Coordinates of C-alpha atoms and ligand atoms in Angstrom, one line a residue:
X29 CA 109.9 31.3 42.8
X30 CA 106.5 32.0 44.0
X31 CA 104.7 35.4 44.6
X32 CA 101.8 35.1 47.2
X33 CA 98.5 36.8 46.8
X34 CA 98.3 39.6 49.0
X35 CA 95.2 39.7 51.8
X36 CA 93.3 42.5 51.6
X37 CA 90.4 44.8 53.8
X38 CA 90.5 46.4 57.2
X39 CA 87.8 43.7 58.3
X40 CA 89.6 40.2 57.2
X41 CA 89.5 38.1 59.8
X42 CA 93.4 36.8 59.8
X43 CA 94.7 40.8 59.3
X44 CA 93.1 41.1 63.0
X45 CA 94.1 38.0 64.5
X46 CA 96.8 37.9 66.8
X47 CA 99.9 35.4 65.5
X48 CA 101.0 32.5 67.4
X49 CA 104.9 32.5 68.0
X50 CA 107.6 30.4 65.8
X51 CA 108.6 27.7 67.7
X52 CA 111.7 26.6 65.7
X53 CA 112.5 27.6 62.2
X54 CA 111.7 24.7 59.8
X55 CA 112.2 24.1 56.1
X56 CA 108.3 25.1 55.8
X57 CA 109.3 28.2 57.4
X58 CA 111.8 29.1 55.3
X59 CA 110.1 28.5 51.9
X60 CA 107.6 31.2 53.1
X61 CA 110.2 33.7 53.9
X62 CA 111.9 33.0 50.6
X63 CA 108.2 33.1 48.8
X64 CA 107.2 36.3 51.4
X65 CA 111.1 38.2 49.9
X66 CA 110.1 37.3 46.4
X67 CA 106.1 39.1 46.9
X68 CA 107.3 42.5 48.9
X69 CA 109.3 44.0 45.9
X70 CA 106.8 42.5 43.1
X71 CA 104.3 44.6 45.2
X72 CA 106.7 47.6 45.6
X73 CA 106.3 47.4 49.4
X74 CA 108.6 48.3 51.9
X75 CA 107.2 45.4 54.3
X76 CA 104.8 42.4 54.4
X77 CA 103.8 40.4 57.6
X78 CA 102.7 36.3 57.3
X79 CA 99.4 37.2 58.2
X80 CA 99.1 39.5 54.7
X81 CA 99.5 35.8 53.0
X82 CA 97.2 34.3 55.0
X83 CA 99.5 32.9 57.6
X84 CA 99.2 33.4 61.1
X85 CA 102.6 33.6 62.5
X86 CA 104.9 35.9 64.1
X87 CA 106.8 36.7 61.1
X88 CA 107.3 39.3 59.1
X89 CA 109.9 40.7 56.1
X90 CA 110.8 44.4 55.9
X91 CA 113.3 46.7 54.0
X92 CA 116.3 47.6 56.4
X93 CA 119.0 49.3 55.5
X94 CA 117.9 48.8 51.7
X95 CA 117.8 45.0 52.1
X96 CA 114.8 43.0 52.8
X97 CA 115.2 41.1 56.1
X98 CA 113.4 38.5 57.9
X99 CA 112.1 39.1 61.8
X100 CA 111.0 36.2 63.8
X101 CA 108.8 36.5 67.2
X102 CA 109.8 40.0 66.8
X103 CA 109.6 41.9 70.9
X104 CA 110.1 45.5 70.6
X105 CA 111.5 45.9 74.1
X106 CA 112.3 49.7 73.9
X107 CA 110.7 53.0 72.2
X108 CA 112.2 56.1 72.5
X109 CA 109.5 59.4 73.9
X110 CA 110.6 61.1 70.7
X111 CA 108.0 60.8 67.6
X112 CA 107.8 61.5 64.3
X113 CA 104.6 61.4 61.9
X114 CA 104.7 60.3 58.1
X115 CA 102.4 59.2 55.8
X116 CA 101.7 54.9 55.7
X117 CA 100.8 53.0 53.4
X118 CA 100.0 49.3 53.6
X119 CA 100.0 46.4 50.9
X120 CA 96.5 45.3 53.0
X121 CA 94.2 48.4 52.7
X122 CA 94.9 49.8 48.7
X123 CA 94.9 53.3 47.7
X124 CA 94.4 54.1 51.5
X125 CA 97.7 56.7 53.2
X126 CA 97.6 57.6 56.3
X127 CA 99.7 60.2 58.7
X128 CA 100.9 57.9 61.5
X129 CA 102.9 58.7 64.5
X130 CA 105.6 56.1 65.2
X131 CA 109.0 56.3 68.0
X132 CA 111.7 57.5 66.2
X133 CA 114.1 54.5 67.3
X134 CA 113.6 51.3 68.9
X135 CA 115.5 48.3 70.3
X136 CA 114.2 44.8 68.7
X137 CA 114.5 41.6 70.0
X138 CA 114.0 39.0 67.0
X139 CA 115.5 35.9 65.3
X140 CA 116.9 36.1 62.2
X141 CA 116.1 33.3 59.3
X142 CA 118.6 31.1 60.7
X143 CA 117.0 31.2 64.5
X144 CA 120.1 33.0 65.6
X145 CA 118.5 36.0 68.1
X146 CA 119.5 39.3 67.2
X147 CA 119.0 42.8 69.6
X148 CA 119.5 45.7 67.5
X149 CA 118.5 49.6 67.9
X150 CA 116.7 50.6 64.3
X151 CA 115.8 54.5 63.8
X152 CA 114.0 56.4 61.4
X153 CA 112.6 54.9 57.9
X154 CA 113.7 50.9 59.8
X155 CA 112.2 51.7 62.7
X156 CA 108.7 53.0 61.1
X157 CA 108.5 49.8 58.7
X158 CA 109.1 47.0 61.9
X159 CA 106.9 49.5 64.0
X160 CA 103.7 48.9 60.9
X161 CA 105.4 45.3 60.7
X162 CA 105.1 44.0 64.6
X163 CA 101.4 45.8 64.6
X164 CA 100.2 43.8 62.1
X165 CA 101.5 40.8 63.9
X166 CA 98.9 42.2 66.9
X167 CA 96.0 42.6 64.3
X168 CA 96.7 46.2 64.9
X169 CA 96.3 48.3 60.9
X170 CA 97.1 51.8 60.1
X171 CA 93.3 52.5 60.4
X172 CA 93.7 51.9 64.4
X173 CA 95.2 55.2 64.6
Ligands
ZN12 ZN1 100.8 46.8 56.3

């Protein structure tokens, strides 16, 4: 059981670095998820991206459907025109809420912890946290907007 320290500050160099790809998902990779699932609820968040632990990898855990999930090489490959705005946080920038507008639902392309692919249409509340999730994957932080 390990919870990782959590990289803070809109200016750290690896939150605004854009993640290299998972080629195949080793035993390395998946003691990070399990370590990554272990620090999102001890810090009450509803996601957490590798690069928040100081990794820079497309990968990233977030709440869907009440369950934390891993996304690997996450592609959004569809937004829909319709938007909603609600107020984001992130684990990254303490004390800091922001209104952000995000596509309502999305189509994701991703594999799962086991490298099996997965495309799957997530609205609402999912949709929002992979939204903040892939961005931070792109360097990209609620600030941005
Ligand atoms: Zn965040």
């Amino acid at each position: 059981m390990a919870v990782l320290q959590i990289i803070t500050g809109a200016n750290t160099p690896v939150l605004r670095k854009k993640t290299e790809i998972i080629p195949k998902v080793t035993k390395e990779i998946k003691k990070l998820i399990k370590d990554m699932k272990e620090t999102v609820p001890a810090e009450k968040g509803a996601g957490l991206a590798a690069p928040q632990v100081g990794v820079s990898l497309r990968l990233s855990i977030c709440m869907l459907d009440g369950k934390y999930e891993a996304i690997i090489n996450p592609k959004i490959l569809w937004k829909s025109e319709e938007t909603t705005i609600d107020e984001e946080g992130c684990l990254s920038l303490p004390n800091i809420w922001l209104n952000i507008k995000r596509h309502n639902e999305i189509i994701l392309n991703y594999l799962d912890e086991k490298g099996k692919t997965h495309e799957k249409k997530y609205s609402g509340f999912d949709a929002r946290v992979i939204q903040h999730e892939v961005d931070h994957l792109d360097g990209v932080l609620i600030v941005d907007y």
